[in-house]
mmCIF file of N, CA and C in Angstrom:
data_model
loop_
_atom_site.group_PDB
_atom_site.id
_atom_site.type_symbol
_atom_site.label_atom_id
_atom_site.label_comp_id
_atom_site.label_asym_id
_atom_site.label_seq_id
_atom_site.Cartn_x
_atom_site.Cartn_y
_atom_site.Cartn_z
ATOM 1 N N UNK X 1 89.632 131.614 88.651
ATOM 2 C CA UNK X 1 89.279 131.377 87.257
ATOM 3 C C UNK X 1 87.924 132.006 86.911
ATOM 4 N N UNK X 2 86.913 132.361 88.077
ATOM 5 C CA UNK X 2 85.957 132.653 88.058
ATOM 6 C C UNK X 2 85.793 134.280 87.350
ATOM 7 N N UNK X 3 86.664 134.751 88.045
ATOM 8 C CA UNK X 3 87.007 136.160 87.999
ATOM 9 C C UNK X 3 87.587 136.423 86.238
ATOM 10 N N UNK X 4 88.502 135.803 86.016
ATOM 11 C CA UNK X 4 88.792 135.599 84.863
ATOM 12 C C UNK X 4 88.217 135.545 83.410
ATOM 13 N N UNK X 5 87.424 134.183 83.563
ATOM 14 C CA UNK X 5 86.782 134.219 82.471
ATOM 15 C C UNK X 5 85.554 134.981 82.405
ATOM 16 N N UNK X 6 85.059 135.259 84.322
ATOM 17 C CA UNK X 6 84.063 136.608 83.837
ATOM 18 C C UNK X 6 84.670 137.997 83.143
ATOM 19 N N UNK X 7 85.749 137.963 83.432
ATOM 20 C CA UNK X 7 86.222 139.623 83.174
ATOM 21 C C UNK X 7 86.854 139.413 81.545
ATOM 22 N N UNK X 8 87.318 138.322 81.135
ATOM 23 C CA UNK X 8 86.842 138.123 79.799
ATOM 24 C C UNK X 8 85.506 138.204 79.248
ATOM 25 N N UNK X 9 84.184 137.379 79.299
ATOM 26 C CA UNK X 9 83.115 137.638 79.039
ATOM 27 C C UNK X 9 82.473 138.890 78.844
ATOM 28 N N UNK X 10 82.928 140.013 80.025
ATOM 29 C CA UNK X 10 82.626 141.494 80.489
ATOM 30 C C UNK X 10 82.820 142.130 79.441
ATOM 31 N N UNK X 11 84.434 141.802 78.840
ATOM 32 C CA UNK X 11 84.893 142.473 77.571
ATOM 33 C C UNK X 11 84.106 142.182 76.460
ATOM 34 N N UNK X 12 83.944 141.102 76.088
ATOM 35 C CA UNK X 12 83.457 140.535 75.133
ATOM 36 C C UNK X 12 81.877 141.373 75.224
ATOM 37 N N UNK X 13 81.327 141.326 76.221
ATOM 38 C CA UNK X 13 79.615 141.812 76.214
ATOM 39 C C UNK X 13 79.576 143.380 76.009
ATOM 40 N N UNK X 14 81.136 144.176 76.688
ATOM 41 C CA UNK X 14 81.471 145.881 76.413
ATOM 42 C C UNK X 14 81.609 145.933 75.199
ATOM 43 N N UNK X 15 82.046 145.157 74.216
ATOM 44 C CA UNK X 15 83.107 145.187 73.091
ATOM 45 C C UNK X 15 81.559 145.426 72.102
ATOM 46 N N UNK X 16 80.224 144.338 72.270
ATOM 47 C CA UNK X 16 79.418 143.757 71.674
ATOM 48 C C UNK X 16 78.766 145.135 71.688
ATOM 49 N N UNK X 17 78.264 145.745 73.288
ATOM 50 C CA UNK X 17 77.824 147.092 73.245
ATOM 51 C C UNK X 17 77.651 148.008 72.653
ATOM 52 N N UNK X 18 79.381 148.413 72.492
ATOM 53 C CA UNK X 18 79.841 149.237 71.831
ATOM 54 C C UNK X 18 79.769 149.745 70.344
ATOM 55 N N UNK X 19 79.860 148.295 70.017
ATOM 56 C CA UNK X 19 79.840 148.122 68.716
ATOM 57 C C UNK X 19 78.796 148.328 68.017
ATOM 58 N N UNK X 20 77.244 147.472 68.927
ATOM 59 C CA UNK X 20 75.985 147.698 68.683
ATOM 60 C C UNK X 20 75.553 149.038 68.401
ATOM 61 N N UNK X 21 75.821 149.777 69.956
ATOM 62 C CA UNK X 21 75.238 151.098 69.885
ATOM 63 C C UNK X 21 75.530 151.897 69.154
ATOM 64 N N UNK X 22 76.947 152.048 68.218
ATOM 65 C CA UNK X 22 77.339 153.475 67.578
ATOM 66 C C UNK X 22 76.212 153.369 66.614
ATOM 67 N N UNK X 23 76.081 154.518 66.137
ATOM 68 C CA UNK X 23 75.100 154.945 65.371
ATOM 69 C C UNK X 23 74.655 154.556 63.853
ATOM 70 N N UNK X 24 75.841 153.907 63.314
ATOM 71 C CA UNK X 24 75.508 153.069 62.294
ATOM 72 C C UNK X 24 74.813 151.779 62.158
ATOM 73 N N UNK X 25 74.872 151.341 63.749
ATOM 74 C CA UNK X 25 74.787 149.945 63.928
ATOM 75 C C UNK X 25 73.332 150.000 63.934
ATOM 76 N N UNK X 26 72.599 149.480 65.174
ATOM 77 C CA UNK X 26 71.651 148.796 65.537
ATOM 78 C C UNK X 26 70.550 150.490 65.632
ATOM 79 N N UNK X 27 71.071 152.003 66.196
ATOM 80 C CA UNK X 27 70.306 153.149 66.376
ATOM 81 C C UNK X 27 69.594 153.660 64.724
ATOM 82 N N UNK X 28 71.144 152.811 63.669
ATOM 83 C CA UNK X 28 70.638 153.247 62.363
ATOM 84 C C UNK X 28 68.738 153.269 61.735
ATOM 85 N N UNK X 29 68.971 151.563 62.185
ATOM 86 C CA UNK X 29 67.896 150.600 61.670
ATOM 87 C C UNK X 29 66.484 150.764 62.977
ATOM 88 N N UNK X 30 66.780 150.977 63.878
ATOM 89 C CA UNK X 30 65.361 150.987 64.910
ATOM 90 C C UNK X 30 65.289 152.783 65.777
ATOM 91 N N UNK X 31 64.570 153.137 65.498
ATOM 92 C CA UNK X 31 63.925 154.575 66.265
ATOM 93 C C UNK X 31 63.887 154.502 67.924
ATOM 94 N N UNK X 32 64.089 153.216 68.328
ATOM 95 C CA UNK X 32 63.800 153.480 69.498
ATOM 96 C C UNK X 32 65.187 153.278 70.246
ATOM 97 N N UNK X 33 66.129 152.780 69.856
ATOM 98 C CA UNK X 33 67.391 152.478 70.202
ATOM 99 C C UNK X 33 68.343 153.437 70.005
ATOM 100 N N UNK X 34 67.858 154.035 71.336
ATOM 101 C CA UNK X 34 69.164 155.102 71.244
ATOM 102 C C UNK X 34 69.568 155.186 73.233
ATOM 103 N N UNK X 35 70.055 156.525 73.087
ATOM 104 C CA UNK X 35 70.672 156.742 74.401
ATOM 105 C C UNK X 35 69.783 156.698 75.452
ATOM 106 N N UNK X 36 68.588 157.704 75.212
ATOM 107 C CA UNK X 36 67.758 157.603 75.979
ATOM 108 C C UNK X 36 66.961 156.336 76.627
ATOM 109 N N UNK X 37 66.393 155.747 75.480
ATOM 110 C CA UNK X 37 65.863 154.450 76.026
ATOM 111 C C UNK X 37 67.085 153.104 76.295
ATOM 112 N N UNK X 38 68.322 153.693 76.516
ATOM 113 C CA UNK X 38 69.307 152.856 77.032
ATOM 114 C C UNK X 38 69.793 151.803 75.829
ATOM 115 N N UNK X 39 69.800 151.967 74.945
ATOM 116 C CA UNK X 39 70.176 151.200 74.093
ATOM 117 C C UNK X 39 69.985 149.772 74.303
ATOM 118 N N UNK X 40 68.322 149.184 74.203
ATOM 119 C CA UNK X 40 67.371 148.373 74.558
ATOM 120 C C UNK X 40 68.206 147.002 73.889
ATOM 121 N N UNK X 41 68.069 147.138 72.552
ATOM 122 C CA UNK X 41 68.370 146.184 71.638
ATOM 123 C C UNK X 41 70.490 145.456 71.941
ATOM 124 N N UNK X 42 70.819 146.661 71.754
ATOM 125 C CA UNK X 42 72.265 146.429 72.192
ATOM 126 C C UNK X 42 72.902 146.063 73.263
ATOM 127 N N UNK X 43 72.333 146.382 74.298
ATOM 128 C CA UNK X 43 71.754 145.620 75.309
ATOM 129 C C UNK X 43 71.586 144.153 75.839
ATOM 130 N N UNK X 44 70.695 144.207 74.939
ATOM 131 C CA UNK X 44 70.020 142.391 74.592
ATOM 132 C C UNK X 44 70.778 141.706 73.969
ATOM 133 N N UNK X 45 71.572 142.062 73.429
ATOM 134 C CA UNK X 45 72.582 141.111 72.412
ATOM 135 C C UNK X 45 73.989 140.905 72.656
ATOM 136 N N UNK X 46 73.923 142.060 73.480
ATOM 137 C CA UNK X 46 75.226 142.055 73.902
ATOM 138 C C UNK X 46 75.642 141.221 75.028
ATOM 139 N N UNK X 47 74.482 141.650 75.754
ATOM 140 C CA UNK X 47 74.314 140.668 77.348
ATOM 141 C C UNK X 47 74.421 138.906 76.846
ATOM 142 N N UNK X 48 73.651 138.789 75.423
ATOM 143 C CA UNK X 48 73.673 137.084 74.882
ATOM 144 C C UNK X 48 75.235 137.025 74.658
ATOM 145 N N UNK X 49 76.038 137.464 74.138
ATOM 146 C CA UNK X 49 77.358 136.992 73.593
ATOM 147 C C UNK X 49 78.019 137.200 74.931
ATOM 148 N N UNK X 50 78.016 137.814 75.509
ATOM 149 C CA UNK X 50 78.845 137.822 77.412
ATOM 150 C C UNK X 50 77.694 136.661 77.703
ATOM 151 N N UNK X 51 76.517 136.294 77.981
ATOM 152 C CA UNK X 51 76.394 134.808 78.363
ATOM 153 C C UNK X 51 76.654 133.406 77.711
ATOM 154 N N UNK X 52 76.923 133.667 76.381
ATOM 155 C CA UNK X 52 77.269 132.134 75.360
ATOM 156 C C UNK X 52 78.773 131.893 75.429
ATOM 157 N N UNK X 53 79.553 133.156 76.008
ATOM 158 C CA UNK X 53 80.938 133.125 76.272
ATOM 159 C C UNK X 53 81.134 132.843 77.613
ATOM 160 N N UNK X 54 80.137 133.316 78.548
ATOM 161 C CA UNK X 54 80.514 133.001 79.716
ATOM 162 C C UNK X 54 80.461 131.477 80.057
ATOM 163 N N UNK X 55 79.203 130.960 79.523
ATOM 164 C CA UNK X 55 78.800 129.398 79.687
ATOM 165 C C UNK X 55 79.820 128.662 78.707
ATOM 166 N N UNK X 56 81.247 129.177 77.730
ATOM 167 C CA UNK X 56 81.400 128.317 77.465
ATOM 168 C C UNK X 56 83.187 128.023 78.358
ATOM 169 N N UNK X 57 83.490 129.698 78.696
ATOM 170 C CA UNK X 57 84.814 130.034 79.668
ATOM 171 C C UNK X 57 84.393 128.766 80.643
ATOM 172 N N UNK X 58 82.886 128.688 81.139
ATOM 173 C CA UNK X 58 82.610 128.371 82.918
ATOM 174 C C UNK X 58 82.844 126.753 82.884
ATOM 175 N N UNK X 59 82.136 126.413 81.668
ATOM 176 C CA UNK X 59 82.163 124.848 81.377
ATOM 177 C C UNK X 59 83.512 124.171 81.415
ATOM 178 N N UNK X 60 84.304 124.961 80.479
ATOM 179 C CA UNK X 60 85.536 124.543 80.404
ATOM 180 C C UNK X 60 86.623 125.011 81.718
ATOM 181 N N UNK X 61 86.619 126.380 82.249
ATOM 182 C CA UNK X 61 88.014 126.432 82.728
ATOM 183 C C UNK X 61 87.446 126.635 84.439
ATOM 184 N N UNK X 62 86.250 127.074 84.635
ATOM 185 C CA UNK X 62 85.945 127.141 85.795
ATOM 186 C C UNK X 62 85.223 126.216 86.758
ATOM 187 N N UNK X 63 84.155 125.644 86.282
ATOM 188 C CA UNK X 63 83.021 124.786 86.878
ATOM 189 C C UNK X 63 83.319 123.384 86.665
ATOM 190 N N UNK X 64 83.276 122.364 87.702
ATOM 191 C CA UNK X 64 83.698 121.007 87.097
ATOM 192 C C UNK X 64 82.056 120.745 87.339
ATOM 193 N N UNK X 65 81.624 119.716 86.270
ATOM 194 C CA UNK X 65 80.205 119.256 85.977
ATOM 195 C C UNK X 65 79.651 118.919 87.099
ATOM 196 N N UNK X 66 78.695 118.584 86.875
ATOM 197 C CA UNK X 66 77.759 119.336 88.296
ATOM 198 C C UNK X 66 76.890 117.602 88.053
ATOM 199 N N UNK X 67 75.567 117.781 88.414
ATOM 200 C CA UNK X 67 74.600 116.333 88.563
ATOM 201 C C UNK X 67 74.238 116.152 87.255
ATOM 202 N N UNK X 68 73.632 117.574 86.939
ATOM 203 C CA UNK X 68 73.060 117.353 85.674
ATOM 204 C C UNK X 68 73.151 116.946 84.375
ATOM 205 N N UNK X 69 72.528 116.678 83.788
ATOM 206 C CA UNK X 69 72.702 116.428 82.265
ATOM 207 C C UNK X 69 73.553 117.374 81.692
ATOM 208 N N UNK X 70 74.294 117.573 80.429
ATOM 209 C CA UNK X 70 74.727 118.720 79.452
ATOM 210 C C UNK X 70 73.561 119.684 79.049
ATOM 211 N N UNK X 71 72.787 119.009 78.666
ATOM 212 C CA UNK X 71 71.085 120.057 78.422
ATOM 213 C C UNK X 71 70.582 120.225 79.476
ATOM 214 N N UNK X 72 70.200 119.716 80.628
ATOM 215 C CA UNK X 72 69.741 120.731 81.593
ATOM 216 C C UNK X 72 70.657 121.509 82.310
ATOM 217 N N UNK X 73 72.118 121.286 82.371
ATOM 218 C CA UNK X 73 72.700 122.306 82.923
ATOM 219 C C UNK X 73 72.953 123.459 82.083
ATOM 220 N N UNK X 74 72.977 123.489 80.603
ATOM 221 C CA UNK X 74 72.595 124.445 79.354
ATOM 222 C C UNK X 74 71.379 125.252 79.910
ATOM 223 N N UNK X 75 70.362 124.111 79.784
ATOM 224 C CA UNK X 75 69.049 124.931 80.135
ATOM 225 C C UNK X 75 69.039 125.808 81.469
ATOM 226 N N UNK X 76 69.369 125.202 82.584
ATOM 227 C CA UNK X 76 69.642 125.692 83.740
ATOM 228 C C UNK X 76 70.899 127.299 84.116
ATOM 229 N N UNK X 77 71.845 127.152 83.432
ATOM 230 C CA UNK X 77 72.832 128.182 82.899
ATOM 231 C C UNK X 77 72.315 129.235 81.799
ATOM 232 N N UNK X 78 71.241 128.937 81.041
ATOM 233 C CA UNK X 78 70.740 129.858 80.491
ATOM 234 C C UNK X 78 69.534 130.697 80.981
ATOM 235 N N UNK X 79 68.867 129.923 81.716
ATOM 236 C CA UNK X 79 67.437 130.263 82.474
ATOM 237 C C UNK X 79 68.513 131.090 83.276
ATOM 238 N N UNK X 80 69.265 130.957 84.716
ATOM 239 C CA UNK X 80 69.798 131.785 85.211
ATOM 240 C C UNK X 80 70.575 132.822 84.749
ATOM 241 N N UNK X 81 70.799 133.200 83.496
ATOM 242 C CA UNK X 81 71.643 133.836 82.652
ATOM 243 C C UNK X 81 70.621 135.222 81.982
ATOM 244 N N UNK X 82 69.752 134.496 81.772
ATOM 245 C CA UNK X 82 68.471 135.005 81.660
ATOM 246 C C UNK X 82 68.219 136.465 82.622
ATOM 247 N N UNK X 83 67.741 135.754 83.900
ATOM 248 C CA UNK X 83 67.495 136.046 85.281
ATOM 249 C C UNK X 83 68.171 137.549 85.502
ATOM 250 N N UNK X 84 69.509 137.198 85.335
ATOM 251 C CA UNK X 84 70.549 137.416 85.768
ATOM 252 C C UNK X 84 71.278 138.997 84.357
ATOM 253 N N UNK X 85 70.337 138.266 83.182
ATOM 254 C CA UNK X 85 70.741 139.711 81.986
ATOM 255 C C UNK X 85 69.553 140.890 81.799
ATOM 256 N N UNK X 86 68.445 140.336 82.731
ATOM 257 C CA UNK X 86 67.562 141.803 83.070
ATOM 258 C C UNK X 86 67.766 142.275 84.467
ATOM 259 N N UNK X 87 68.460 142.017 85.030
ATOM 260 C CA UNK X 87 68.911 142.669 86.559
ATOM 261 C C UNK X 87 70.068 143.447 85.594
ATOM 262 N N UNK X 88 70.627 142.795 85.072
ATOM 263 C CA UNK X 88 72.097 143.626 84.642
ATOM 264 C C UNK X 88 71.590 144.673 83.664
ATOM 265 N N UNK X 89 70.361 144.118 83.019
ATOM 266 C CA UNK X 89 69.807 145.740 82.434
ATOM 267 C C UNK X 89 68.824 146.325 82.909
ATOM 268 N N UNK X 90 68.793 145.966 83.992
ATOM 269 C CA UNK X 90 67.970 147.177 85.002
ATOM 270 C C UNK X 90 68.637 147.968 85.806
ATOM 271 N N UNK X 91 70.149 147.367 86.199
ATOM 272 C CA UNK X 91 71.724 147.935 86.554
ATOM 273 C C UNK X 91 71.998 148.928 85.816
ATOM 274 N N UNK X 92 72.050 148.286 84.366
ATOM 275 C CA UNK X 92 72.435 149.356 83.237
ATOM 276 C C UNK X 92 71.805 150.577 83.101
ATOM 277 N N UNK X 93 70.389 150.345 83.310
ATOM 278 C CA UNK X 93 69.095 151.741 82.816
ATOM 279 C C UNK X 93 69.292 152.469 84.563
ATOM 280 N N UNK X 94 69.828 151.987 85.489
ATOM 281 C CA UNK X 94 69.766 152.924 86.577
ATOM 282 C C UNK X 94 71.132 153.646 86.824
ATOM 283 N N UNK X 95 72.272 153.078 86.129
ATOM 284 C CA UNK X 95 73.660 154.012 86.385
ATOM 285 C C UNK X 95 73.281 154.497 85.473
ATOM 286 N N UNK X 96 73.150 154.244 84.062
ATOM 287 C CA UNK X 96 73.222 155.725 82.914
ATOM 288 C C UNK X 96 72.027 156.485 83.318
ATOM 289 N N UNK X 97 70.906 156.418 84.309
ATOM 290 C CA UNK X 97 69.833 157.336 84.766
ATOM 291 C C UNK X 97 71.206 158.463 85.126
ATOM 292 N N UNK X 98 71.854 158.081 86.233
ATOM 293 C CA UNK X 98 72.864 158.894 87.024
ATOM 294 C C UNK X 98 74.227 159.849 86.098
ATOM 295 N N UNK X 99 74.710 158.735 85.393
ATOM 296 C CA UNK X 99 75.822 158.867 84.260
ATOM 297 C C UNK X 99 75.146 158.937 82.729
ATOM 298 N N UNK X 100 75.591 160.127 82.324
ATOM 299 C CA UNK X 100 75.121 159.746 81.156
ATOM 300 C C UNK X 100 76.252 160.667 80.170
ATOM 301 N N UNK X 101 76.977 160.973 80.684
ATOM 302 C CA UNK X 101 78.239 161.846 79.898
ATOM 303 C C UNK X 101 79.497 161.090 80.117
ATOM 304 N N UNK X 102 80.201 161.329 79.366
ATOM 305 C CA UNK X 102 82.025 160.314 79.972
ATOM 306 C C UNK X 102 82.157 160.803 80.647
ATOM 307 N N UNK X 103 82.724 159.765 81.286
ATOM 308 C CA UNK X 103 83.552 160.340 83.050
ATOM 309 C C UNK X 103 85.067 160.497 82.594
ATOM 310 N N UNK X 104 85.715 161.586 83.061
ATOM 311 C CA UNK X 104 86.802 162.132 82.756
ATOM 312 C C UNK X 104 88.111 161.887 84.237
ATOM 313 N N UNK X 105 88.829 160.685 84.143
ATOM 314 C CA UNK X 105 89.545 160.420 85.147
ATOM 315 C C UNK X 105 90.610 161.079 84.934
ATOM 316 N N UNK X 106 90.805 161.827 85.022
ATOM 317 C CA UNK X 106 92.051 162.852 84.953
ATOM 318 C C UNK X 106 93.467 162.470 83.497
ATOM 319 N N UNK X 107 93.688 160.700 83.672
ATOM 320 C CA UNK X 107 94.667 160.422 83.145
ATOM 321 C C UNK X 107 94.146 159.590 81.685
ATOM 322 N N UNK X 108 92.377 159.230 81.556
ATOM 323 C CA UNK X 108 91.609 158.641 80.626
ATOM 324 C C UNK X 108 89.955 159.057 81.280
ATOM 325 N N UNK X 109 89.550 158.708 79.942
ATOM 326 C CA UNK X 109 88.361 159.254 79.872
ATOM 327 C C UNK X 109 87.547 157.868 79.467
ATOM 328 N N UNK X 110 86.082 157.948 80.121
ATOM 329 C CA UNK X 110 85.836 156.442 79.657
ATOM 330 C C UNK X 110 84.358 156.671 79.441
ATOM 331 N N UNK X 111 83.694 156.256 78.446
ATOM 332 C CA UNK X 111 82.384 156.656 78.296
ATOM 333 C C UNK X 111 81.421 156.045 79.091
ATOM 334 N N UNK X 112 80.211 157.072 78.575
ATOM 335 C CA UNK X 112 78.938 156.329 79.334
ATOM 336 C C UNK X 112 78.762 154.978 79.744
ATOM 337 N N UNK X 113 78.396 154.909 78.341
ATOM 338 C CA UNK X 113 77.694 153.441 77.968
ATOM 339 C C UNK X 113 79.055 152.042 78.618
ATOM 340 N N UNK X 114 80.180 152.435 78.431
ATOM 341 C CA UNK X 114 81.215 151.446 78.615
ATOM 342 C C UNK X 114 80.974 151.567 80.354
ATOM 343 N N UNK X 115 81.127 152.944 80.817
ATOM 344 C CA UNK X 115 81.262 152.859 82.328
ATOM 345 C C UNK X 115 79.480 152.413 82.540
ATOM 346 N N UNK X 116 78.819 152.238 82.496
ATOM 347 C CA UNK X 116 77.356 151.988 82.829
ATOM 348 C C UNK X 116 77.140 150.075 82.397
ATOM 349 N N UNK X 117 77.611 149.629 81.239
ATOM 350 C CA UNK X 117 78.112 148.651 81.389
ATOM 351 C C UNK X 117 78.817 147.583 82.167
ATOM 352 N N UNK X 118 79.919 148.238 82.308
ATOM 353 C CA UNK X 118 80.672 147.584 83.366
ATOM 354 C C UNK X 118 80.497 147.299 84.380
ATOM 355 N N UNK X 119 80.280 148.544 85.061
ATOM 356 C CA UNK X 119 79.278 148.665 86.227
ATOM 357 C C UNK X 119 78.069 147.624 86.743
ATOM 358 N N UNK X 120 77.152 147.422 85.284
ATOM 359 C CA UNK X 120 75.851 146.448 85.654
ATOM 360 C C UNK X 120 76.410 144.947 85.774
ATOM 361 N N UNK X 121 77.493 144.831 84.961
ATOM 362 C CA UNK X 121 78.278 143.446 84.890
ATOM 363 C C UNK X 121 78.488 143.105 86.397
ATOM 364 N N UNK X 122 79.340 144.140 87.101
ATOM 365 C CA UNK X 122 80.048 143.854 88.206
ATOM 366 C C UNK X 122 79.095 144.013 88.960
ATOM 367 N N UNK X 123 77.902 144.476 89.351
ATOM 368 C CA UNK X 123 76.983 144.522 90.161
ATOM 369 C C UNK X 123 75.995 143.396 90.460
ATOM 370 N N UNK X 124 76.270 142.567 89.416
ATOM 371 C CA UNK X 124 75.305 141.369 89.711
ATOM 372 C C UNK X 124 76.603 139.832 89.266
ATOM 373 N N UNK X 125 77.382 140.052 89.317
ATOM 374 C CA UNK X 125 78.280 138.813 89.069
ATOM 375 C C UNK X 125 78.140 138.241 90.220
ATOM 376 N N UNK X 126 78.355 138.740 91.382
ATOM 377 C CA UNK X 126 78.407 137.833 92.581
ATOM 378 C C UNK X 126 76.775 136.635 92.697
ATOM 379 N N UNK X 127 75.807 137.197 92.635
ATOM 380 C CA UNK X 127 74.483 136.694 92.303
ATOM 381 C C UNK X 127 75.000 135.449 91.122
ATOM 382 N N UNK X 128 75.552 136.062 90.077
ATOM 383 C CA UNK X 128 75.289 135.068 89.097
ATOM 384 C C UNK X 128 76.497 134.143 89.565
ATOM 385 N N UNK X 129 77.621 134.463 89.777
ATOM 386 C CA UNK X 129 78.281 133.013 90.521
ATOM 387 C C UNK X 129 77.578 132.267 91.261
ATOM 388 N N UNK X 130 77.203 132.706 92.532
ATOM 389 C CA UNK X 130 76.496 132.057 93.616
ATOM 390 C C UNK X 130 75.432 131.084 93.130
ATOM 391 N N UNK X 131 74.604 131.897 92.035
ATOM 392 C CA UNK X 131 73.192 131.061 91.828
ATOM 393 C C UNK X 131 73.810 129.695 90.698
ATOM 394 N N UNK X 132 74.709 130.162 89.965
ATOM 395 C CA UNK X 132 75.510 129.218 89.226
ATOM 396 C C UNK X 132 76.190 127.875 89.893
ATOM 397 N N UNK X 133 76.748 128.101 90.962
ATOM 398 C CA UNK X 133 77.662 127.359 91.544
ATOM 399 C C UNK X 133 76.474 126.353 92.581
ATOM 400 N N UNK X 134 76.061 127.067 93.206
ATOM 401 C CA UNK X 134 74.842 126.184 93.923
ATOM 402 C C UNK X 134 73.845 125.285 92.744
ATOM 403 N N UNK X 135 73.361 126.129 92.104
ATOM 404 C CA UNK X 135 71.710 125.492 91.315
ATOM 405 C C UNK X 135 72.428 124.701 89.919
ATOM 406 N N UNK X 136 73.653 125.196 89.483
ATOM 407 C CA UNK X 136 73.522 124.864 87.759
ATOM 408 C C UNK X 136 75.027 123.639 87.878
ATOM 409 N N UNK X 137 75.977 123.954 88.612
ATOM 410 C CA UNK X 137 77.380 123.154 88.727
ATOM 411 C C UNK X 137 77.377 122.508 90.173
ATOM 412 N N UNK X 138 76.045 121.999 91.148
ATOM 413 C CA UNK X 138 76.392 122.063 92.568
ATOM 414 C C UNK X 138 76.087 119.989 91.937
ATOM 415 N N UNK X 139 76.649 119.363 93.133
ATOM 416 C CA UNK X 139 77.258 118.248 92.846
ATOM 417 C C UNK X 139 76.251 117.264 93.869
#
């Protein structure tokens, strides 16, 4: 279930990305939000709606309640969420260092920002289960 409602969340935080970054969106209104500086802002917002979705998938279909209160395990799920959405955009700013054109899989083509995304998601999920399951749902 873990896997699940993360790889829902994933979508939801690619979807948010995506949406952010095209050029009408969020690059329109701020000078500094673009490709180069990794799309800072879109980023940040996007990573919040993949964590307010993830904490609400985890509450309900994955994690059975833990010691804590509802507000400190909120607080606790967000502090680690936190933690856990500047590793994933320090993930992000070091694959698009590498990638920064679509990657062309012979049968689909998948862009930067989506493959550099994904990527930072899946690179630190295991961390954010672990630290989740021990510190924020541990019994």
């Amino acid at each position: 279930m873990f896997f699940l409602a993360g790889a829902l969340s994933a979508v939801i935080e690619i979807f948010c990305m995506k949406l952010l970054s095209l050029p009408n969106m969020l690059p329109h209104f701020f000078s500094f939000e673009n490709k180069s500086n990794a799309y800072p802002l879109s980023n940040l917002l996007s990573t919040g709606a993949g964590i307010l979705s993830n904490y609400f998938f985890s509450i309900r279909y994955v994690f059975e309640r833990g010691k804590h209160s509802r507000r400190k395990e909120f607080v606790l799920f967000f502090s680690l969420s936190i933690i856990t959405m500047f590793m994933s955009w320090g993930a992000f700013a070091f694959f698009h260092f590498f990638v920064n054109k679509p990657i062309n899989f012979y049968f689909y083509t998948i862009g930067d920002i989506v493959f550099c995304k994904a990527a930072a998601i899946f690179a630190v999920s295991i961390i954010n289960y672990v630290a989740k399951k021990k510190i924020v749902f541990s019994n």
